[in-house]
PDB file of C-alpha atoms in Angstrom:
ATOM      1  CA  GLY A   1    -121.862-136.626  31.746  1.00  0.00           C
ATOM      2  CA  THR A   2    -120.706-138.108  28.485  1.00  0.00           C
ATOM      3  CA  LYS A   3    -118.865-141.417  28.585  1.00  0.00           C
ATOM      4  CA  LYS A   4    -115.303-141.336  27.331  1.00  0.00           C
ATOM      5  CA  LYS A   5    -114.784-143.677  24.407  1.00  0.00           C
ATOM      6  CA  ALA A   6    -112.465-146.543  25.358  1.00  0.00           C
ATOM      7  CA  ALA A   7    -109.248-146.768  23.377  1.00  0.00           C
ATOM      8  CA  CYS A   8    -108.707-149.863  21.270  1.00  0.00           C
ATOM      9  CA  PRO A   9    -106.374-152.229  23.191  1.00  0.00           C
ATOM     10  CA  GLY A  10    -103.040-152.592  21.467  1.00  0.00           C
ATOM     11  CA  LEU A  11    -103.653-149.750  19.013  1.00  0.00           C
ATOM     12  CA  GLY A  12    -100.521-147.908  20.123  1.00  0.00           C
ATOM     13  CA  LEU A  13     -98.386-151.019  19.600  1.00  0.00           C
ATOM     14  CA  PHE A  14     -99.941-151.527  16.161  1.00  0.00           C
ATOM     15  CA  TYR A  15     -99.041-147.942  15.260  1.00  0.00           C
ATOM     16  CA  THR A  16     -95.472-148.656  16.425  1.00  0.00           C
ATOM     17  CA  VAL A  17     -95.164-151.749  14.214  1.00  0.00           C
ATOM     18  CA  LEU A  18     -96.625-149.825  11.274  1.00  0.00           C
ATOM     19  CA  SER A  19     -94.148-147.001  11.895  1.00  0.00           C
ATOM     20  CA  ALA A  20     -91.264-149.498  11.958  1.00  0.00           C
ATOM     21  CA  PHE A  21     -92.434-151.014   8.683  1.00  0.00           C
ATOM     22  CA  LEU A  22     -92.682-147.618   6.950  1.00  0.00           C
ATOM     23  CA  PHE A  23     -89.216-146.586   8.139  1.00  0.00           C
ATOM     24  CA  SER A  24     -87.776-149.910   6.945  1.00  0.00           C
ATOM     25  CA  VAL A  25     -89.367-149.612   3.487  1.00  0.00           C
ATOM     26  CA  ALA A  26     -88.019-146.039   3.202  1.00  0.00           C
ATOM     27  CA  SER A  27     -84.552-147.409   3.993  1.00  0.00           C
ATOM     28  CA  LEU A  28     -84.992-150.067   1.311  1.00  0.00           C
ATOM     29  CA  PHE A  29     -85.869-147.413  -1.301  1.00  0.00           C
ATOM     30  CA  LEU A  30     -82.780-145.480  -0.229  1.00  0.00           C
ATOM     31  CA  LYS A  31     -80.663-148.543  -0.978  1.00  0.00           C
ATOM     32  CA  LYS A  32     -82.304-148.784  -4.412  1.00  0.00           C
ATOM     33  CA  ILE A  33     -81.460-145.184  -5.388  1.00  0.00           C
ATOM     34  CA  GLU A  34     -78.434-144.956  -7.697  1.00  0.00           C
ATOM     35  CA  ASP A  35     -75.894-142.125  -8.056  1.00  0.00           C
ATOM     36  CA  LEU A  36     -77.529-139.772  -5.558  1.00  0.00           C
ATOM     37  CA  HIS A  37     -75.662-138.412  -2.555  1.00  0.00           C
ATOM     38  CA  SER A  38     -77.092-139.066   0.911  1.00  0.00           C
ATOM     39  CA  VAL A  39     -77.015-135.308   1.621  1.00  0.00           C
ATOM     40  CA  GLU A  40     -79.351-134.644  -1.315  1.00  0.00           C
ATOM     41  CA  VAL A  41     -81.767-137.343  -0.128  1.00  0.00           C
ATOM     42  CA  SER A  42     -81.716-135.689   3.305  1.00  0.00           C
ATOM     43  CA  ALA A  43     -82.501-132.298   1.705  1.00  0.00           C
ATOM     44  CA  PHE A  44     -85.607-133.733   0.012  1.00  0.00           C
ATOM     45  CA  ARG A  45     -86.676-135.294   3.309  1.00  0.00           C
ATOM     46  CA  CYS A  46     -86.368-131.897   5.018  1.00  0.00           C
ATOM     47  CA  VAL A  47     -88.547-130.272   2.331  1.00  0.00           C
ATOM     48  CA  PHE A  48     -91.293-132.830   2.972  1.00  0.00           C
ATOM     49  CA  GLN A  49     -91.071-132.264   6.719  1.00  0.00           C
ATOM     50  CA  MET A  50     -91.334-128.482   6.316  1.00  0.00           C
ATOM     51  CA  ALA A  51     -94.417-128.870   4.114  1.00  0.00           C
ATOM     52  CA  PHE A  52     -95.983-131.131   6.745  1.00  0.00           C
ATOM     53  CA  VAL A  53     -95.138-129.033   9.806  1.00  0.00           C
ATOM     54  CA  LEU A  54     -95.890-125.542   8.437  1.00  0.00           C
ATOM     55  CA  PRO A  55     -99.724-125.872   8.614  1.00  0.00           C
ATOM     56  CA  GLY A  56     -99.382-127.161  12.191  1.00  0.00           C
ATOM     57  CA  LEU A  57     -97.297-124.147  13.234  1.00  0.00           C
ATOM     58  CA  ILE A  58     -99.913-121.811  11.771  1.00  0.00           C
ATOM     59  CA  TYR A  59    -102.812-123.703  13.351  1.00  0.00           C
ATOM     60  CA  TYR A  60    -101.309-123.880  16.852  1.00  0.00           C
ATOM     61  CA  LYS A  61     -99.868-120.321  16.599  1.00  0.00           C
ATOM     62  CA  THR A  62     -96.497-121.410  17.970  1.00  0.00           C
ATOM     63  CA  GLY A  63     -94.468-118.930  15.926  1.00  0.00           C
ATOM     64  CA  PHE A  64     -91.398-119.886  13.931  1.00  0.00           C
ATOM     65  CA  LEU A  65     -88.634-119.119  16.460  1.00  0.00           C
ATOM     66  CA  GLY A  66     -89.970-120.370  19.779  1.00  0.00           C
ATOM     67  CA  PRO A  67     -89.409-118.969  23.298  1.00  0.00           C
ATOM     68  CA  LYS A  68     -86.284-116.797  23.616  1.00  0.00           C
ATOM     69  CA  GLY A  69     -84.700-118.918  26.340  1.00  0.00           C
ATOM     70  CA  LYS A  70     -85.172-122.135  24.349  1.00  0.00           C
ATOM     71  CA  ARG A  71     -83.946-121.076  20.899  1.00  0.00           C
ATOM     72  CA  ILE A  72     -80.343-122.138  21.457  1.00  0.00           C
ATOM     73  CA  PHE A  73     -81.536-125.617  22.490  1.00  0.00           C
ATOM     74  CA  LEU A  74     -83.825-125.797  19.470  1.00  0.00           C
ATOM     75  CA  PHE A  75     -80.946-124.803  17.199  1.00  0.00           C
ATOM     76  CA  PHE A  76     -78.695-127.575  18.489  1.00  0.00           C
ATOM     77  CA  ARG A  77     -81.609-130.018  18.355  1.00  0.00           C
ATOM     78  CA  GLY A  78     -82.062-129.173  14.672  1.00  0.00           C
ATOM     79  CA  PHE A  79     -78.328-129.166  13.933  1.00  0.00           C
ATOM     80  CA  LEU A  80     -77.591-132.507  15.593  1.00  0.00           C
ATOM     81  CA  GLY A  81     -80.799-134.076  14.284  1.00  0.00           C
ATOM     82  CA  SER A  82     -79.973-133.169  10.695  1.00  0.00           C
ATOM     83  CA  ILE A  83     -76.420-134.509  11.092  1.00  0.00           C
ATOM     84  CA  ALA A  84     -77.868-137.770  12.430  1.00  0.00           C
ATOM     85  CA  MET A  85     -80.151-138.059   9.383  1.00  0.00           C
ATOM     86  CA  VAL A  86     -77.383-137.421   6.818  1.00  0.00           C
ATOM     87  CA  LEU A  87     -74.970-139.863   8.465  1.00  0.00           C
ATOM     88  CA  LEU A  88     -77.654-142.537   8.755  1.00  0.00           C
ATOM     89  CA  TYR A  89     -78.564-142.222   5.079  1.00  0.00           C
ATOM     90  CA  TYR A  90     -74.887-142.501   4.176  1.00  0.00           C
ATOM     91  CA  ALA A  91     -74.575-145.645   6.315  1.00  0.00           C
ATOM     92  CA  TYR A  92     -77.595-147.175   4.561  1.00  0.00           C
ATOM     93  CA  GLN A  93     -75.967-146.537   1.191  1.00  0.00           C
ATOM     94  CA  VAL A  94     -72.549-148.086   1.867  1.00  0.00           C
ATOM     95  CA  MET A  95     -73.278-151.022   4.207  1.00  0.00           C
ATOM     96  CA  PRO A  96     -75.905-153.777   4.522  1.00  0.00           C
ATOM     97  CA  LEU A  97     -79.359-152.519   5.497  1.00  0.00           C
ATOM     98  CA  ALA A  98     -79.655-154.806   8.530  1.00  0.00           C
ATOM     99  CA  ASP A  99     -76.211-153.834   9.858  1.00  0.00           C
ATOM    100  CA  ALA A 100     -76.934-150.091   9.735  1.00  0.00           C
ATOM    101  CA  THR A 101     -80.405-150.580  11.286  1.00  0.00           C
ATOM    102  CA  VAL A 102     -79.024-152.641  14.166  1.00  0.00           C
ATOM    103  CA  ILE A 103     -76.393-150.018  15.034  1.00  0.00           C
ATOM    104  CA  THR A 104     -79.070-147.298  15.233  1.00  0.00           C
ATOM    105  CA  PHE A 105     -80.754-149.281  18.016  1.00  0.00           C
ATOM    106  CA  THR A 106     -77.885-148.517  20.351  1.00  0.00           C
ATOM    107  CA  SER A 107     -79.435-145.044  20.685  1.00  0.00           C
ATOM    108  CA  PRO A 108     -81.336-145.726  23.986  1.00  0.00           C
ATOM    109  CA  VAL A 109     -78.131-146.948  25.614  1.00  0.00           C
ATOM    110  CA  PHE A 110     -76.145-143.880  24.559  1.00  0.00           C
ATOM    111  CA  THR A 111     -79.070-141.658  25.567  1.00  0.00           C
ATOM    112  CA  SER A 112     -78.872-143.015  29.130  1.00  0.00           C
ATOM    113  CA  LEU A 113     -75.118-142.398  29.185  1.00  0.00           C
ATOM    114  CA  LEU A 114     -75.408-138.811  27.893  1.00  0.00           C
ATOM    115  CA  ALA A 115     -78.337-138.076  30.237  1.00  0.00           C
ATOM    116  CA  TRP A 116     -76.153-139.223  33.141  1.00  0.00           C
ATOM    117  CA  ILE A 117     -73.317-136.913  32.021  1.00  0.00           C
ATOM    118  CA  PHE A 118     -75.317-133.782  31.132  1.00  0.00           C
ATOM    119  CA  LEU A 119     -78.625-134.081  33.032  1.00  0.00           C
ATOM    120  CA  LYS A 120     -77.297-135.878  36.122  1.00  0.00           C
ATOM    121  CA  GLU A 121     -79.812-138.694  35.669  1.00  0.00           C
ATOM    122  CA  LYS A 122     -79.208-141.973  37.464  1.00  0.00           C
ATOM    123  CA  TYR A 123     -76.837-144.426  35.723  1.00  0.00           C
ATOM    124  CA  SER A 124     -76.748-147.858  37.371  1.00  0.00           C
ATOM    125  CA  LEU A 125     -74.676-150.996  36.911  1.00  0.00           C
ATOM    126  CA  TRP A 126     -77.506-152.353  34.743  1.00  0.00           C
ATOM    127  CA  ASP A 127     -77.117-149.376  32.417  1.00  0.00           C
ATOM    128  CA  LEU A 128     -73.371-150.049  32.222  1.00  0.00           C
ATOM    129  CA  LEU A 129     -74.073-153.702  31.384  1.00  0.00           C
ATOM    130  CA  PHE A 130     -76.498-152.715  28.606  1.00  0.00           C
ATOM    131  CA  THR A 131     -73.896-150.277  27.252  1.00  0.00           C
ATOM    132  CA  LEU A 132     -71.297-153.071  27.107  1.00  0.00           C
ATOM    133  CA  PHE A 133     -73.837-155.306  25.324  1.00  0.00           C
ATOM    134  CA  ALA A 134     -74.458-152.594  22.735  1.00  0.00           C
ATOM    135  CA  ILE A 135     -70.729-152.040  22.151  1.00  0.00           C
ATOM    136  CA  THR A 136     -70.251-155.808  21.749  1.00  0.00           C
ATOM    137  CA  GLY A 137     -73.020-155.867  19.139  1.00  0.00           C
ATOM    138  CA  VAL A 138     -71.409-153.024  17.181  1.00  0.00           C
ATOM    139  CA  ILE A 139     -68.033-154.808  17.263  1.00  0.00           C
ATOM    140  CA  LEU A 140     -69.614-158.006  15.906  1.00  0.00           C
ATOM    141  CA  ILE A 141     -71.123-156.012  13.029  1.00  0.00           C
ATOM    142  CA  ALA A 142     -68.012-153.920  12.274  1.00  0.00           C
ATOM    143  CA  ARG A 143     -65.655-156.915  12.661  1.00  0.00           C
ATOM    144  CA  PRO A 144     -62.380-154.965  12.858  1.00  0.00           C
ATOM    145  CA  PRO A 145     -59.492-156.895  11.242  1.00  0.00           C
ATOM    146  CA  PHE A 146     -57.282-156.716  14.354  1.00  0.00           C
ATOM    147  CA  LEU A 147     -59.883-158.900  16.120  1.00  0.00           C
ATOM    148  CA  PHE A 148     -61.388-160.938  13.280  1.00  0.00           C
ATOM    149  CA  GLY A 149     -58.494-161.187  10.842  1.00  0.00           C
ATOM    150  CA  SER A 150     -58.058-159.714   7.372  1.00  0.00           C
ATOM    151  CA  ARG A 151     -60.626-161.949   5.636  1.00  0.00           C
ATOM    152  CA  VAL A 152     -63.957-160.285   6.471  1.00  0.00           C
ATOM    153  CA  THR A 153     -66.973-161.823   4.680  1.00  0.00           C
ATOM    154  CA  GLY A 154     -70.634-160.887   4.297  1.00  0.00           C
ATOM    155  CA  ILE A 155     -70.157-157.165   3.609  1.00  0.00           C
ATOM    156  CA  GLU A 156     -71.191-154.966   0.691  1.00  0.00           C
ATOM    157  CA  GLY A 157     -68.323-153.649  -1.427  1.00  0.00           C
ATOM    158  CA  SER A 158     -64.977-153.055   0.228  1.00  0.00           C
ATOM    159  CA  TYR A 159     -64.249-153.311   3.919  1.00  0.00           C
ATOM    160  CA  SER A 160     -63.190-149.650   3.817  1.00  0.00           C
ATOM    161  CA  ASP A 161     -66.755-148.614   2.869  1.00  0.00           C
ATOM    162  CA  HIS A 162     -68.158-150.982   5.497  1.00  0.00           C
ATOM    163  CA  LEU A 163     -65.986-149.366   8.160  1.00  0.00           C
ATOM    164  CA  LYS A 164     -66.952-145.852   7.003  1.00  0.00           C
ATOM    165  CA  GLY A 165     -70.619-146.848   7.149  1.00  0.00           C
ATOM    166  CA  THR A 166     -70.171-148.251  10.658  1.00  0.00           C
ATOM    167  CA  ILE A 167     -68.498-145.052  11.869  1.00  0.00           C
ATOM    168  CA  ALA A 168     -71.247-142.970  10.227  1.00  0.00           C
ATOM    169  CA  ALA A 169     -73.980-145.096  11.852  1.00  0.00           C
ATOM    170  CA  ILE A 170     -72.361-144.776  15.299  1.00  0.00           C
ATOM    171  CA  ALA A 171     -71.939-141.009  14.879  1.00  0.00           C
ATOM    172  CA  SER A 172     -75.572-140.797  13.727  1.00  0.00           C
ATOM    173  CA  THR A 173     -76.687-142.700  16.813  1.00  0.00           C
ATOM    174  CA  LEU A 174     -74.698-140.416  19.132  1.00  0.00           C
ATOM    175  CA  SER A 175     -76.170-137.340  17.425  1.00  0.00           C
ATOM    176  CA  ALA A 176     -79.699-138.757  17.734  1.00  0.00           C
ATOM    177  CA  ALA A 177     -79.111-139.555  21.412  1.00  0.00           C
ATOM    178  CA  SER A 178     -77.886-135.976  21.938  1.00  0.00           C
ATOM    179  CA  THR A 179     -81.089-134.580  20.423  1.00  0.00           C
ATOM    180  CA  ILE A 180     -83.167-136.668  22.840  1.00  0.00           C
ATOM    181  CA  VAL A 181     -81.160-135.304  25.774  1.00  0.00           C
ATOM    182  CA  ILE A 182     -81.754-131.760  24.487  1.00  0.00           C
ATOM    183  CA  LEU A 183     -85.493-132.437  24.158  1.00  0.00           C
ATOM    184  CA  ARG A 184     -85.542-133.702  27.745  1.00  0.00           C
ATOM    185  CA  LYS A 185     -83.803-130.494  28.816  1.00  0.00           C
ATOM    186  CA  VAL A 186     -86.367-128.381  26.967  1.00  0.00           C
ATOM    187  CA  GLY A 187     -89.291-130.438  28.306  1.00  0.00           C
ATOM    188  CA  LYS A 188     -92.865-129.638  27.335  1.00  0.00           C
ATOM    189  CA  SER A 189     -92.303-125.883  27.125  1.00  0.00           C
ATOM    190  CA  VAL A 190     -91.804-126.128  23.333  1.00  0.00           C
ATOM    191  CA  HIS A 191     -94.404-127.552  20.965  1.00  0.00           C
ATOM    192  CA  PHE A 192     -93.559-130.767  19.137  1.00  0.00           C
ATOM    193  CA  PHE A 193     -94.151-129.149  15.731  1.00  0.00           C
ATOM    194  CA  LEU A 194     -91.687-126.363  16.513  1.00  0.00           C
ATOM    195  CA  SER A 195     -88.998-128.913  17.323  1.00  0.00           C
ATOM    196  CA  ILE A 196     -89.500-130.649  13.968  1.00  0.00           C
ATOM    197  CA  TRP A 197     -89.557-127.261  12.207  1.00  0.00           C
ATOM    198  CA  TYR A 198     -86.061-126.403  13.490  1.00  0.00           C
ATOM    199  CA  TYR A 199     -84.902-129.870  12.513  1.00  0.00           C
ATOM    200  CA  ALA A 200     -86.204-129.474   8.941  1.00  0.00           C
ATOM    201  CA  VAL A 201     -85.125-125.848   8.350  1.00  0.00           C
ATOM    202  CA  ILE A 202     -81.604-126.175   9.756  1.00  0.00           C
ATOM    203  CA  GLY A 203     -81.229-129.541   8.043  1.00  0.00           C
ATOM    204  CA  LEU A 204     -82.266-128.113   4.669  1.00  0.00           C
ATOM    205  CA  ILE A 205     -79.928-125.107   4.961  1.00  0.00           C
ATOM    206  CA  GLY A 206     -77.017-127.333   5.971  1.00  0.00           C
ATOM    207  CA  CYS A 207     -77.717-129.852   3.204  1.00  0.00           C
ATOM    208  CA  VAL A 208     -77.928-127.158   0.494  1.00  0.00           C
ATOM    209  CA  ILE A 209     -74.645-125.554   1.609  1.00  0.00           C
ATOM    210  CA  THR A 210     -72.934-128.965   1.728  1.00  0.00           C
ATOM    211  CA  LEU A 211     -74.239-129.933  -1.714  1.00  0.00           C
ATOM    212  CA  PHE A 212     -72.892-126.741  -3.284  1.00  0.00           C
ATOM    213  CA  ILE A 213     -69.505-127.290  -1.623  1.00  0.00           C
ATOM    214  CA  LEU A 214     -69.392-130.904  -2.841  1.00  0.00           C
ATOM    215  CA  ASN A 215     -70.887-129.936  -6.226  1.00  0.00           C
ATOM    216  CA  GLU A 216     -73.354-132.823  -5.865  1.00  0.00           C
ATOM    217  CA  TRP A 217     -76.660-130.931  -6.385  1.00  0.00           C
ATOM    218  CA  ARG A 218     -78.562-132.579  -9.227  1.00  0.00           C
ATOM    219  CA  LEU A 219     -81.858-134.272  -9.957  1.00  0.00           C
ATOM    220  CA  PRO A 220     -81.628-138.011 -10.512  1.00  0.00           C
ATOM    221  CA  ASN A 221     -81.507-138.956 -14.187  1.00  0.00           C
ATOM    222  CA  CYS A 222     -83.701-142.009 -13.697  1.00  0.00           C
ATOM    223  CA  GLY A 223     -87.440-141.476 -13.270  1.00  0.00           C
ATOM    224  CA  ARG A 224     -87.546-144.429 -10.886  1.00  0.00           C
ATOM    225  CA  ASP A 225     -85.097-142.694  -8.540  1.00  0.00           C
ATOM    226  CA  ARG A 226     -87.313-139.589  -8.519  1.00  0.00           C
ATOM    227  CA  VAL A 227     -90.266-141.733  -7.465  1.00  0.00           C
ATOM    228  CA  PHE A 228     -88.109-143.307  -4.753  1.00  0.00           C
ATOM    229  CA  LEU A 229     -87.179-139.841  -3.463  1.00  0.00           C
ATOM    230  CA  ILE A 230     -90.843-138.874  -3.133  1.00  0.00           C
ATOM    231  CA  LEU A 231     -91.692-142.185  -1.478  1.00  0.00           C
ATOM    232  CA  ILE A 232     -88.823-141.812   1.016  1.00  0.00           C
ATOM    233  CA  GLY A 233     -90.220-138.416   2.032  1.00  0.00           C
ATOM    234  CA  LEU A 234     -93.794-139.708   2.343  1.00  0.00           C
ATOM    235  CA  LEU A 235     -92.832-142.908   4.167  1.00  0.00           C
ATOM    236  CA  GLY A 236     -90.588-140.970   6.551  1.00  0.00           C
ATOM    237  CA  LEU A 237     -93.459-138.629   7.394  1.00  0.00           C
ATOM    238  CA  GLY A 238     -95.845-141.541   7.788  1.00  0.00           C
ATOM    239  CA  GLY A 239     -93.453-143.390  10.069  1.00  0.00           C
ATOM    240  CA  GLN A 240     -92.902-140.301  12.225  1.00  0.00           C
ATOM    241  CA  THR A 241     -96.658-139.623  12.405  1.00  0.00           C
ATOM    242  CA  PHE A 242     -97.581-143.151  13.500  1.00  0.00           C
ATOM    243  CA  LEU A 243     -94.732-143.228  16.029  1.00  0.00           C
ATOM    244  CA  THR A 244     -95.958-139.938  17.510  1.00  0.00           C
ATOM    245  CA  LYS A 245     -99.545-141.235  17.697  1.00  0.00           C
ATOM    246  CA  ALA A 246     -98.274-144.424  19.360  1.00  0.00           C
ATOM    247  CA  LEU A 247     -96.486-142.423  22.064  1.00  0.00           C
ATOM    248  CA  GLN A 248     -99.663-140.386  22.630  1.00  0.00           C
ATOM    249  CA  ILE A 249    -101.812-143.416  23.501  1.00  0.00           C
ATOM    250  CA  GLU A 250     -99.270-145.943  24.806  1.00  0.00           C
ATOM    251  CA  LYS A 251     -96.514-145.909  27.420  1.00  0.00           C
ATOM    252  CA  ALA A 252     -93.002-145.199  26.154  1.00  0.00           C
ATOM    253  CA  GLY A 253     -91.650-148.542  27.462  1.00  0.00           C
ATOM    254  CA  PRO A 254     -93.801-150.879  25.328  1.00  0.00           C
ATOM    255  CA  VAL A 255     -93.337-148.584  22.319  1.00  0.00           C
ATOM    256  CA  SER A 256     -89.542-148.708  22.692  1.00  0.00           C
ATOM    257  CA  ILE A 257     -89.630-152.502  22.918  1.00  0.00           C
ATOM    258  CA  MET A 258     -91.938-152.866  19.914  1.00  0.00           C
ATOM    259  CA  ARG A 259     -89.709-150.546  17.867  1.00  0.00           C
ATOM    260  CA  THR A 260     -87.188-153.375  17.679  1.00  0.00           C
ATOM    261  CA  MET A 261     -89.417-154.667  14.870  1.00  0.00           C
ATOM    262  CA  ASP A 262     -87.327-152.283  12.741  1.00  0.00           C
ATOM    263  CA  VAL A 263     -84.529-154.840  12.962  1.00  0.00           C
ATOM    264  CA  VAL A 264     -86.812-157.719  11.981  1.00  0.00           C
ATOM    265  CA  PHE A 265     -88.166-155.836   8.953  1.00  0.00           C
ATOM    266  CA  ALA A 266     -84.625-154.826   7.922  1.00  0.00           C
ATOM    267  CA  PHE A 267     -83.502-158.473   7.918  1.00  0.00           C
ATOM    268  CA  ILE A 268     -86.562-159.549   5.923  1.00  0.00           C
ATOM    269  CA  LEU A 269     -86.368-156.750   3.331  1.00  0.00           C
ATOM    270  CA  GLN A 270     -82.615-157.188   2.892  1.00  0.00           C
ATOM    271  CA  THR A 271     -83.062-160.906   2.217  1.00  0.00           C
ATOM    272  CA  LEU A 272     -86.085-160.605  -0.089  1.00  0.00           C
ATOM    273  CA  PHE A 273     -85.267-157.514  -2.157  1.00  0.00           C
ATOM    274  CA  LEU A 274     -81.494-157.027  -1.913  1.00  0.00           C
ATOM    275  CA  ASN A 275     -80.491-160.706  -2.151  1.00  0.00           C
ATOM    276  CA  HIS A 276     -78.093-160.289   0.738  1.00  0.00           C
ATOM    277  CA  LEU A 277     -78.261-162.907   3.481  1.00  0.00           C
ATOM    278  CA  PRO A 278     -77.180-161.587   6.908  1.00  0.00           C
ATOM    279  CA  THR A 279     -74.121-163.283   8.379  1.00  0.00           C
ATOM    280  CA  TRP A 280     -74.117-164.985  11.767  1.00  0.00           C
ATOM    281  CA  TRP A 281     -71.921-162.131  12.998  1.00  0.00           C
ATOM    282  CA  THR A 282     -74.704-159.681  12.130  1.00  0.00           C
ATOM    283  CA  VAL A 283     -77.315-161.896  13.805  1.00  0.00           C
ATOM    284  CA  GLY A 284     -75.166-162.109  16.953  1.00  0.00           C
ATOM    285  CA  GLY A 285     -74.600-158.364  16.946  1.00  0.00           C
ATOM    286  CA  ALA A 286     -78.337-157.777  16.456  1.00  0.00           C
ATOM    287  CA  LEU A 287     -79.177-159.981  19.438  1.00  0.00           C
ATOM    288  CA  CYS A 288     -76.718-158.061  21.641  1.00  0.00           C
ATOM    289  CA  VAL A 289     -78.005-154.658  20.557  1.00  0.00           C
ATOM    290  CA  VAL A 290     -81.689-155.613  20.785  1.00  0.00           C
ATOM    291  CA  ALA A 291     -81.121-157.127  24.236  1.00  0.00           C
ATOM    292  CA  SER A 292     -79.460-153.913  25.444  1.00  0.00           C
ATOM    293  CA  SER A 293     -82.180-151.734  23.873  1.00  0.00           C
ATOM    294  CA  VAL A 294     -85.039-153.803  25.320  1.00  0.00           C
ATOM    295  CA  GLY A 295     -83.344-153.988  28.718  1.00  0.00           C
ATOM    296  CA  THR A 296     -82.902-150.209  28.807  1.00  0.00           C
ATOM    297  CA  ALA A 297     -86.535-149.666  27.771  1.00  0.00           C
ATOM    298  CA  ILE A 298     -87.852-152.057  30.451  1.00  0.00           C
ATOM    299  CA  ARG A 299     -85.783-150.361  33.167  1.00  0.00           C
ATOM    300  CA  LYS A 300     -87.010-146.907  32.141  1.00  0.00           C
ATOM    301  CA  TRP A 301     -90.590-148.207  31.969  1.00  0.00           C
ATOM    302  CA  ARG A 302     -90.452-149.759  35.458  1.00  0.00           C
ATOM    303  CA  HIS A 303     -88.862-146.614  36.849  1.00  0.00           C
ATOM    304  CA  SER A 304     -91.619-144.405  35.385  1.00  0.00           C
ATOM    305  CA  VAL A 305     -94.336-146.740  36.731  1.00  0.00           C
ATOM    306  CA  LYS A 306     -92.724-146.663  40.180  1.00  0.00           C
ATOM    307  CA  LYS A 307     -92.593-142.857  40.172  1.00  0.00           C
ATOM    308  CA  ALA A 308     -96.247-142.679  39.067  1.00  0.00           C
ATOM    309  CA  LYS A 309     -97.294-144.916  41.985  1.00  0.00           C
ATOM    310  CA  GLN A 310     -95.313-142.792  44.406  1.00  0.00           C
ATOM    311  CA  ARG A 311     -97.087-139.660  43.165  1.00  0.00           C
ATOM    312  CA  GLU A 312    -100.465-141.361  43.657  1.00  0.00           C
ATOM    313  CA  ILE A 313     -99.556-142.233  47.220  1.00  0.00           C
TER     314      ILE A 313
END
């Protein structure tokens, strides 16, 4: 028989780091765009995703609607996923890049909580501890005046915008965690491309309707902003592609841990290109959130390894 070619050691982790870098650079370009609503940026991102996924749907002959019993789940996956994207882009625009990125890393913790509520998955004292760590990190980043006083430093613009961005980032994280729970419910009965297709189509329809209601639909006046829009779409696709390839050849646990490089890149890019030094409050919040995210990933990883050994026995 033919010998199977050995996979390159660490290739999956390299893909994860590359994915984190591409996502971080896309976020940086989003911060550089002027006078363009986050909903419009999201609409352009959806167009790029549709163009990428459409050939895959045709090639794999998955159809455009999916199995009848799964369509309602796919709809809510697309609806919540698009809401998460719009809110995250808004958070990137109105608050420091590192702060918004750190808050998004509370997603694994909230995923465990929602999976316990809706899927009856196990939720231990360790999970509760990691949830408290994540909430502490968010509080350190938001720095509400009733805890930290009225003089809040190290934010972009007014504290009102900072608070709105924090709320948007938290809501985005909860929406993203909900989509993961829905995908777990659906399982492997629906092709990956079909899931992204719903996400892009529903997101685009929702963004277009919202833009007409807000009267914000317009092309950017600056040619540089148009280039940034294209690059955000391409980098987002590239980041998603490399993250998918990483999960195909590497265990989910190490990939989840290595994804925390998003936070490192966000701190570096914010300092180098936005001339905004993170405060010690942000650093402390980042350490809390990363610790909770890594702890959750390690627990899930060990649990999956234990179940695999039990199946072998």
